[in-house]
Amino acid sequence: MTDMSVNKRAAILSFILLIGGLLLWEAAIPGQKAVGELTEYERLTGGGAQKAGVPPPSQVLEKAWEQLSDPFYDAGPNDKGIGIQIGYSIYRVLAGYFLAALIAIPLGFLIGMSPVAYKALNPFIQVLRPISPLAWMPLALFIIQDSETSAIFVIFICSIWPMLINTAFGVAGVRKDWVNVARTHELGALRTAFMVILPAAAPTIVTGMRISIGIAWLVIVAAEMLVGGTGIGYYVWNEWNNLDLTSVIFSILMIGVVGMALDAMFGVLQRFVVYSE
Amino acid sequence: MTTPFLSVERLSQRYPDGEGGQTTIFENASFGIERGEFVVILGHSGCGKSTIMNILAGLAEASEGVVIMDGKEVSGPSLDRGVVFQNYSLLPWLSALKNVTFAVAARYPDWSKDQVLSHSKKHLEMVGLSADVFHRKPSQLSGGMRQRVSIARAFSISPKLLLLDEPFGALDALTRGTIQDELLKVWAGTNQTVFMITHDIDEAILLADRILLMTNGPFARVAESVEITIPRPRNRIEIVEHPNYYAIRNHLVQFLGKHSKELAGPTDAVENRPETVRIDKTAPAARSPKKLAV
């Protein structure tokens, strides 16, 4: 046991925790009594009817198997496969997110390079940043008149701030010695930006991007509950209306898994741009 | 007097002192450097050595005065003036080789990739780096190796003037010794003009043709220009045997220990040119330090 690697021991512990947790959950759900075991009184008070309870993990796993074995079926507006729903959500998140990156990174660069721009824009950023993205929703719906685009706008507005602030911070904090290296080698403004400032600020910028994608994924679920139609957020809400708690729990887990995957992608990007001095 | 290759003319630097007045770091400093000369500047902290270096590099601007190099006034940084900083002059996200190739490509924009590569490799080999470290990042290199890369980069672009800002200041004594040797070896093969800052008297004597001595700041000035009358090629072990070595060394120690303080303070002179000091025990006629006006 003692010569086992830390990773191996951690994996074993995780597995034990998972199994233990599932067993506890399974045991904690009271089973439905069969009709034959009911007393006269219970039968009269409707005790024999199906009770909506939290489903045990075995049912959730069954549901997961069923859904994941055919994730892309489409049987009408209220019955689509989980893959299609997640696909819609990811599409909205990425659309809003990349629009935000397209604006936040160049603007952050400008703010980081110019103390005047920083001071001029800072009050706006400070006021707009703490606004809950969902607070924009009514205004977005009114102006845009399209729920789909409004959801993308909400993602855009929530993911722009961490990227903007981190880019500005990273660019402003580039070591002066490195800028001097660029200057003494007569690199032009564009080459200095791409050869020195961008790589120097990249770890901070990617950290901002990673925070943004996390927030965007949190927000899309809430936004889709509001706008409805498609998406994983709508799916959760729809299954809640159906009182299908098995599907609710399954989709909650799927939200977690997709969020983890999005974060891991940026983790890889981060490892790629990081450098040590 | 003919104009030297690099001429510093009545350079002054003043900063606001925070109380509405001004602090003068140095005033009306004038000196020249000839083509191919290795000049070292010595002085206490705060006398403005680094400021002079930054002005020569074009990274800072003097309050008054001009620097003329090769007939043209220095303004802004340029590839004609290569700089080796004490620290952080390598870009940490690039390999040792790429840190050199980007400079070579900037210097010779019409060279082919292969030309840039072989030129860069040649210079890295010249400073004693082997091919297996070319692809390492600076963080994977020792302090000595990093500074070798910096030196290789500086020589690879053959600037008209090479500025070394305490290049060995952060290194341990043994590493410093070997890199000084590498620097001398590389420099000997070129006609490179070098201007260097150091705190180390022995390093200055080993490397320099001439040492400029600065008085303490504020109102610092370049007070003396000491010729190093020890023939080249020099090496660290043999140089101490030379009869002039300790005579020059004593003079420098005396200056830095005593005269730099005594001579400090403002002068009335419109131009503070250093006095040339030549100490040569091997010439029987000049037993004592002889001062010549420039």
XYZ file of C-alpha atoms in Angstrom:
571
model
C 0.000 0.000 0.000
C 2.719 2.430 0.991
C 4.494 2.349 -2.356
C 1.333 3.236 -4.284
C 1.456 6.592 -6.048
C -0.575 9.531 -4.748
C -2.680 9.520 -7.924
C -3.579 5.869 -7.539
C -4.552 6.269 -3.910
C -6.633 9.344 -4.712
C -8.432 7.465 -7.515
C -9.277 4.616 -5.176
C -10.548 7.036 -2.546
C -12.700 8.863 -5.141
C -14.187 5.580 -6.256
C -14.985 4.546 -2.677
C -16.612 7.944 -2.009
C -18.710 7.607 -5.175
C -19.947 4.116 -4.347
C -20.524 5.042 -0.690
C -22.440 8.170 -1.649
C -24.640 6.333 -4.139
C -25.401 3.571 -1.645
C -26.342 6.107 1.026
C -28.599 7.872 -1.435
C -30.215 4.618 -2.540
C -30.768 3.582 1.091
C -32.191 6.962 2.061
C -35.070 6.762 -0.462
C -38.088 5.039 1.204
C -39.500 2.338 -1.039
C -43.127 2.503 -2.233
C -45.238 -0.058 -0.383
C -47.022 -2.651 -2.488
C -50.821 -2.325 -2.543
C -51.269 -5.597 -0.721
C -49.387 -4.308 2.354
C -51.587 -1.216 2.764
C -53.984 -0.916 5.650
C -57.624 -0.163 5.060
C -57.074 3.448 6.214
C -54.134 3.998 3.923
C -56.103 2.724 0.937
C -58.973 5.086 1.724
C -56.662 8.116 2.002
C -55.059 7.443 -1.364
C -51.858 5.971 -0.006
C -51.736 3.566 -2.898
C -51.315 6.303 -5.526
C -47.853 6.845 -7.082
C -45.977 9.322 -4.888
C -43.566 11.783 -6.454
C -40.333 11.298 -4.578
C -36.650 11.874 -5.164
C -35.615 8.963 -7.353
C -32.857 6.618 -6.231
C -29.545 6.642 -8.146
C -30.369 3.368 -9.832
C -33.236 5.065 -11.662
C -31.051 8.041 -12.566
C -28.424 5.697 -13.993
C -31.092 3.892 -15.939
C -32.319 7.243 -17.296
C -28.775 8.269 -18.139
C -28.229 5.041 -20.059
C -31.473 5.502 -21.920
C -30.773 9.152 -22.791
C -27.107 8.757 -23.620
C -27.717 5.760 -25.874
C -29.819 7.993 -28.129
C -28.811 11.577 -27.378
C -29.918 13.190 -30.636
C -33.511 12.066 -31.129
C -36.051 14.743 -31.954
C -39.701 13.933 -31.279
C -41.183 17.413 -31.349
C -40.543 20.682 -29.512
C -40.964 19.226 -26.029
C -39.167 15.963 -26.547
C -35.609 16.261 -27.785
C -32.539 14.223 -26.887
C -30.147 15.503 -24.266
C -27.412 15.879 -26.890
C -29.560 18.285 -28.903
C -30.394 20.332 -25.790
C -26.766 20.538 -24.708
C -25.783 21.344 -28.272
C -28.115 24.357 -28.280
C -26.713 25.551 -24.968
C -23.112 25.167 -26.084
C -23.860 26.972 -29.326
C -25.340 29.945 -27.413
C -22.516 30.012 -24.903
C -19.828 29.900 -27.561
C -21.548 32.488 -29.770
C -21.912 34.989 -26.916
C -18.524 34.111 -25.538
C -16.587 34.583 -28.770
C -18.354 37.844 -29.515
C -17.293 38.988 -26.057
C -13.701 37.830 -26.611
C -13.636 39.629 -29.947
C -14.364 42.893 -28.182
C -12.860 42.332 -24.725
C -9.370 41.280 -25.778
C -8.577 44.149 -28.190
C -10.272 46.653 -25.894
C -8.429 45.219 -22.884
C -5.197 45.601 -24.841
C -5.954 49.259 -25.454
C -6.892 49.872 -21.840
C -3.774 48.087 -20.635
C -1.506 50.075 -22.941
C -2.976 53.486 -22.280
C -3.391 54.891 -18.776
C -5.768 57.507 -20.197
C -8.062 54.900 -21.721
C -7.889 52.954 -18.477
C -8.944 55.905 -16.369
C -11.627 56.955 -18.835
C -13.251 53.530 -19.130
C -12.802 52.347 -15.570
C -15.965 53.981 -14.105
C -18.128 52.377 -16.811
C -16.581 48.987 -16.215
C -17.024 49.276 -12.475
C -20.718 50.100 -12.824
C -21.567 47.578 -15.535
C -19.569 44.672 -14.173
C -21.552 43.890 -10.989
C -24.906 43.842 -12.828
C -26.374 40.361 -12.804
C -26.482 39.246 -16.434
C -30.125 38.214 -16.088
C -31.046 41.785 -15.185
C -30.285 42.629 -18.803
C -32.789 40.082 -20.035
C -35.967 42.233 -20.162
C -34.117 45.057 -21.860
C -32.508 42.635 -24.286
C -35.849 41.006 -25.083
C -37.424 44.382 -25.701
C -34.666 45.772 -27.886
C -33.666 42.603 -29.729
C -37.202 41.159 -29.939
C -35.792 37.666 -30.250
C -35.362 35.283 -27.351
C -32.573 33.310 -28.990
C -30.435 36.400 -29.643
C -31.288 37.776 -26.216
C -29.859 34.673 -24.573
C -26.673 35.090 -26.611
C -26.545 38.741 -25.589
C -26.802 37.805 -21.930
C -23.878 35.407 -22.344
C -21.968 38.134 -24.166
C -22.499 40.672 -21.403
C -21.556 38.302 -18.584
C -18.424 36.928 -20.187
C -16.994 40.234 -21.363
C -15.889 41.576 -17.954
C -13.425 39.000 -16.675
C -11.767 38.903 -20.099
C -11.638 42.681 -20.380
C -10.260 43.219 -16.901
C -7.729 40.401 -17.048
C -6.468 41.457 -20.468
C -6.022 45.046 -19.325
C -4.325 43.904 -16.129
C -2.036 41.471 -17.947
C -1.036 43.984 -20.599
C -0.423 46.766 -18.099
C 1.722 44.451 -16.003
C 4.135 43.371 -18.737
C 7.657 43.752 -17.392
C 9.227 46.952 -18.603
C 12.490 45.130 -19.330
C 10.740 43.016 -21.967
C 9.239 46.075 -23.590
C 12.729 47.575 -23.585
C 14.045 44.454 -25.316
C 11.462 45.094 -28.037
C 12.362 48.770 -28.228
C 16.109 48.217 -28.473
C 15.482 45.739 -31.280
C 13.355 48.271 -33.136
C 10.274 46.079 -33.235
C 7.315 48.053 -34.551
C 4.131 48.559 -32.556
C 2.383 45.578 -34.140
C 5.352 43.224 -33.765
C 5.873 44.363 -30.167
C 2.210 43.612 -29.462
C 2.355 40.129 -30.970
C 5.906 39.116 -30.102
C 6.265 40.551 -26.617
C 3.109 41.872 -25.006
C 0.689 39.165 -26.104
C 2.869 36.224 -25.014
C 3.811 38.033 -21.799
C 0.175 38.758 -20.916
C -1.210 35.483 -22.313
C -1.374 33.571 -18.999
C -3.412 36.371 -17.403
C -5.627 36.715 -20.479
C -6.332 32.975 -20.612
C -7.148 32.991 -16.897
C -9.744 35.672 -17.648
C -11.090 33.593 -20.531
C -11.352 30.585 -18.249
C -13.286 32.536 -15.619
C -15.570 33.883 -18.361
C -16.458 30.512 -19.833
C -17.301 29.257 -16.336
C -19.619 32.199 -15.711
C -21.159 31.871 -19.177
C -22.014 28.233 -18.530
C -23.562 29.138 -15.158
C -25.637 31.875 -16.748
C -26.882 29.977 -19.802
C -28.876 27.558 -17.634
C -30.708 30.406 -15.932
C -31.166 32.317 -19.187
C -32.664 29.300 -20.960
C -35.067 28.729 -18.099
C -36.341 32.225 -18.864
C -36.354 32.245 -22.648
C -37.420 28.614 -23.071
C -37.648 26.649 -26.287
C -34.413 24.706 -26.336
C -31.262 24.193 -24.364
C -30.246 22.369 -21.237
C -31.691 25.077 -18.956
C -35.055 24.795 -20.664
C -34.789 21.010 -20.435
C -34.302 21.110 -16.655
C -37.285 23.402 -16.254
C -39.454 21.371 -18.628
C -38.719 18.133 -16.782
C -39.529 19.888 -13.533
C -42.926 20.804 -14.996
C -43.309 17.177 -16.031
C -42.389 16.205 -12.461
C -39.788 13.901 -13.976
C -37.175 14.260 -11.233
C -35.047 11.499 -12.657
C -34.495 13.618 -15.775
C -33.909 16.712 -13.645
C -31.138 14.997 -11.689
C -29.678 13.498 -14.834
C -29.590 16.886 -16.577
C -28.041 18.546 -13.508
C -25.224 16.011 -13.724
C -24.856 16.684 -17.446
C -24.561 20.425 -16.777
C -21.712 19.642 -14.402
C -19.959 17.364 -16.864
C -20.156 19.852 -19.750
C -18.983 22.687 -17.487
C -16.033 20.589 -16.441
C -15.187 19.818 -20.071
C -15.313 23.502 -21.052
C -13.067 24.393 -18.123
C -10.652 21.586 -18.974
C -10.302 22.939 -22.521
C -9.119 26.243 -21.150
C -6.907 24.416 -18.694
C -5.099 22.894 -21.669
C -4.821 26.298 -23.338
C -3.454 27.731 -20.108
C -0.736 25.104 -19.896
C 0.171 25.960 -23.468
C 0.736 29.693 -22.866
C 2.218 29.618 -19.387
C 5.906 30.396 -18.907
C 8.151 30.592 -15.908
C 10.639 33.349 -15.330
C 40.601 67.680 -30.992
C 38.771 65.458 -33.440
C 35.272 64.347 -32.587
C 35.266 60.843 -31.144
C 33.027 58.049 -32.467
C 30.642 58.543 -29.575
C 30.485 61.942 -28.019
C 28.510 62.752 -24.912
C 28.123 66.482 -24.658
C 27.098 68.365 -21.549
C 24.610 65.805 -20.449
C 22.513 66.639 -17.374
C 19.730 64.752 -15.713
C 17.359 66.281 -13.223
C 14.317 64.859 -11.506
C 11.638 66.630 -9.485
C 12.520 66.081 -5.835
C 8.912 65.866 -4.702
C 9.044 69.185 -2.869
C 8.691 71.449 -5.856
C 12.417 71.634 -6.493
C 14.749 69.528 -8.562
C 17.415 66.987 -7.835
C 20.337 67.030 -10.190
C 21.727 63.552 -10.681
C 24.615 64.629 -12.870
C 25.429 67.845 -14.619
C 27.254 68.834 -17.793
C 28.895 65.446 -18.142
C 30.990 65.241 -21.284
C 33.137 62.399 -22.505
C 33.972 60.539 -25.673
C 34.460 56.953 -26.719
C 36.555 55.920 -29.709
C 35.546 53.280 -32.209
C 36.534 49.802 -31.037
C 37.210 50.968 -27.503
C 36.081 49.076 -24.390
C 35.098 51.663 -21.792
C 33.931 50.814 -18.301
C 32.235 53.254 -15.986
C 32.693 52.901 -12.220
C 30.949 54.796 -9.479
C 28.844 54.444 -6.389
C 25.124 53.761 -6.488
C 23.081 56.854 -7.190
C 25.652 58.612 -9.326
C 23.589 58.101 -12.440
C 25.564 55.386 -14.241
C 22.419 53.546 -15.197
C 20.774 56.778 -16.283
C 23.697 57.514 -18.600
C 23.404 53.972 -19.937
C 19.688 54.371 -20.581
C 20.259 57.670 -22.342
C 22.910 56.071 -24.556
C 20.502 53.216 -25.269
C 17.797 55.724 -26.144
C 15.466 54.344 -23.487
C 15.572 57.546 -21.446
C 15.934 61.166 -22.368
C 18.419 63.545 -20.787
C 17.193 66.788 -19.277
C 19.926 68.646 -21.137
C 22.726 67.794 -23.496
C 23.146 65.523 -26.467
C 24.767 62.248 -27.400
C 26.255 62.035 -30.863
C 27.202 58.669 -32.290
C 28.926 58.324 -35.632
C 27.929 61.876 -36.574
C 24.252 61.456 -35.703
C 22.346 62.495 -32.635
C 21.009 59.642 -30.540
C 17.254 59.753 -30.131
C 15.215 56.701 -29.228
C 16.359 53.105 -29.137
C 17.926 51.549 -32.186
C 19.516 48.333 -33.384
C 22.740 50.322 -33.699
C 22.981 50.234 -29.938
C 22.704 46.766 -28.429
C 21.968 46.430 -24.737
C 22.639 43.627 -22.273
C 20.645 44.250 -19.112
C 21.484 42.829 -15.725
C 18.287 40.775 -15.615
C 15.249 39.864 -17.627
C 16.619 40.711 -20.983
C 15.580 37.313 -22.320
C 11.971 36.667 -23.224
C 11.016 33.738 -20.968
C 8.501 32.171 -23.369
C 11.106 31.788 -26.123
C 13.903 29.229 -26.237
C 17.514 30.373 -26.011
C 17.841 30.045 -29.774
C 14.625 31.941 -30.519
C 15.740 34.726 -28.211
C 18.656 35.220 -30.574
C 16.902 34.554 -33.884
C 14.236 37.178 -33.299
C 16.962 39.780 -32.822
C 18.917 38.599 -35.881
C 15.726 38.604 -37.975
C 14.977 42.144 -36.785
C 18.503 43.274 -37.654
C 18.698 41.576 -41.049
C 15.119 41.498 -42.326
C 16.058 40.265 -45.791
C 18.004 37.213 -44.619
C 16.566 33.764 -45.226
C 15.448 31.590 -42.321
C 18.514 29.362 -42.691
C 20.851 32.334 -42.660
C 19.239 33.694 -39.497
C 19.422 30.283 -37.872
C 23.041 29.550 -38.672
C 24.123 33.081 -37.705
C 22.322 32.741 -34.350
C 23.744 29.290 -33.664
C 27.230 30.501 -34.477
C 26.988 33.240 -31.886
C 25.549 30.943 -29.226
C 28.459 28.586 -29.817
C 30.870 31.507 -29.628
C 29.871 32.189 -26.022
C 30.407 28.546 -25.114
C 26.855 27.188 -25.278
C 26.386 23.722 -26.720
C 23.604 22.722 -29.077
C 21.714 20.760 -26.421
C 20.743 23.934 -24.552
C 19.574 25.872 -27.633
C 15.994 24.718 -27.233
C 15.712 25.281 -23.510
C 13.679 28.106 -22.079
C 15.563 30.720 -20.029
C 14.006 29.348 -16.830
C 15.726 26.038 -17.568
C 19.133 27.696 -17.862
C 21.495 28.751 -15.097
C 22.070 32.468 -14.500
C 25.432 32.246 -16.234
C 23.979 30.545 -19.290
C 21.205 33.122 -19.548
C 23.712 35.931 -19.570
C 25.715 34.097 -22.229
C 22.600 34.018 -24.380
C 22.131 37.759 -23.821
C 25.735 38.400 -24.812
C 25.393 36.165 -27.869
C 22.289 38.072 -28.896
C 24.015 41.418 -28.453
C 27.020 40.395 -30.558
C 24.876 38.673 -33.186
C 23.354 41.960 -34.312
C 26.785 43.678 -34.461
C 25.601 46.992 -33.053
C 27.779 50.052 -33.508
C 27.816 50.415 -29.756
C 27.315 47.633 -27.236
C 25.969 48.679 -23.849
C 26.432 46.333 -20.903
C 24.500 47.261 -17.775
C 26.154 45.336 -14.946
C 25.838 42.160 -16.975
C 27.531 39.978 -14.366
C 26.067 41.645 -11.288
C 23.694 38.820 -10.454
C 26.194 36.006 -10.963
C 28.389 34.237 -8.441
C 32.109 35.010 -8.495
C 33.221 31.815 -10.237
C 30.654 32.018 -13.014
C 31.438 35.674 -13.424
C 35.080 34.816 -14.035
C 34.368 32.336 -16.799
C 31.882 34.607 -18.531
C 34.305 37.503 -18.391
C 36.740 35.265 -20.252
C 34.066 34.378 -22.820
C 33.234 38.042 -23.263
C 36.891 38.942 -23.803
C 37.272 36.107 -26.301
C 34.204 37.122 -28.303
C 35.065 40.791 -28.147
C 38.683 40.211 -29.245
C 37.477 38.862 -32.572
C 35.489 41.996 -33.366
C 36.027 45.698 -33.496
C 33.067 46.191 -31.216
C 32.778 49.423 -29.249
C 31.626 48.618 -25.723
C 30.369 50.762 -22.881
C 29.875 48.880 -19.648
C 28.727 49.561 -16.101
C 30.150 47.549 -13.258
C 30.706 47.656 -9.523
C 33.634 45.305 -9.673
C 37.068 46.951 -9.857
C 38.906 43.802 -10.924
C 36.375 43.150 -13.640
C 36.835 46.702 -14.876
C 40.631 46.393 -15.059
C 40.435 43.019 -16.791
C 38.046 44.171 -19.482
C 38.553 47.861 -20.102
C 40.757 49.983 -22.293
C 39.722 52.926 -20.203
C 37.791 53.348 -16.970
C 35.604 56.381 -16.349
C 35.299 57.269 -12.674
C 32.275 59.084 -11.403
C 31.975 61.172 -8.273
C 29.090 60.595 -5.912
C 25.691 62.073 -6.670
C 23.873 64.390 -6.591
C 25.730 66.626 -9.031
C 27.790 63.644 -10.022
C 30.267 63.988 -12.838
C 32.750 61.872 -14.700
C 35.888 63.022 -12.924
C 38.652 60.821 -14.284
C 39.390 58.666 -17.231
C 41.957 56.048 -16.255
C 43.816 54.296 -19.038
C 44.477 50.636 -18.445
C 48.090 50.269 -19.463
C 48.125 46.496 -19.490
C 48.598 44.909 -22.910
C 46.039 42.523 -24.379
C 45.322 39.692 -24.608
C 44.736 39.625 -20.901
C 43.611 36.822 -18.709
C 42.514 36.824 -15.114
C 45.466 34.865 -13.793
C 48.316 36.594 -15.548
C 46.967 40.118 -15.280
C 47.663 40.345 -11.542
C 51.362 39.744 -12.208
C 51.632 42.824 -14.347
C 53.474 45.688 -12.601
C 50.718 48.145 -13.493
C 47.899 46.063 -12.087
C 48.101 47.003 -8.436
C 49.113 50.567 -9.171
C 45.952 51.051 -11.219
C 43.867 49.094 -8.750
C 45.111 51.207 -5.830
C 44.296 54.351 -7.729
C 40.758 53.155 -8.391
C 40.239 52.039 -4.803
C 41.505 55.386 -3.544
C 39.183 57.228 -5.875
C 36.091 55.240 -5.007
C 36.903 55.154 -1.307
C 37.937 58.768 -0.882
C 38.029 61.093 -3.854
C 34.578 60.245 -5.142
C 33.209 61.811 -1.984
C 35.683 64.715 -1.789
C 35.081 65.704 -5.389
C 31.303 65.429 -5.074
C 29.028 68.398 -5.402
C 28.321 70.962 -8.077
C 31.089 72.685 -10.022
C 31.085 76.011 -11.765
C 32.466 74.536 -14.961
C 30.236 74.787 -18.006
C 31.496 71.411 -19.046
C 32.778 68.605 -16.845
C 35.280 66.630 -18.877
C 37.200 63.831 -17.178
C 40.884 64.221 -16.523
C 42.933 61.538 -18.230
C 45.048 59.520 -15.833
C 47.785 57.282 -17.136
C 49.585 54.995 -14.731
C 52.441 53.057 -16.278
C 55.114 51.506 -14.104
C 56.780 49.888 -17.093
C 57.753 53.250 -18.615
C 60.607 54.551 -16.422
C 59.896 58.189 -17.259
C 56.459 58.136 -15.695
C 56.840 56.757 -12.207
C 54.062 58.694 -10.627
C 50.514 59.148 -11.875
C 50.673 61.719 -14.606
C 47.679 63.790 -15.366
C 47.051 65.033 -18.869
C 44.419 67.479 -19.834
C 42.236 66.348 -22.698
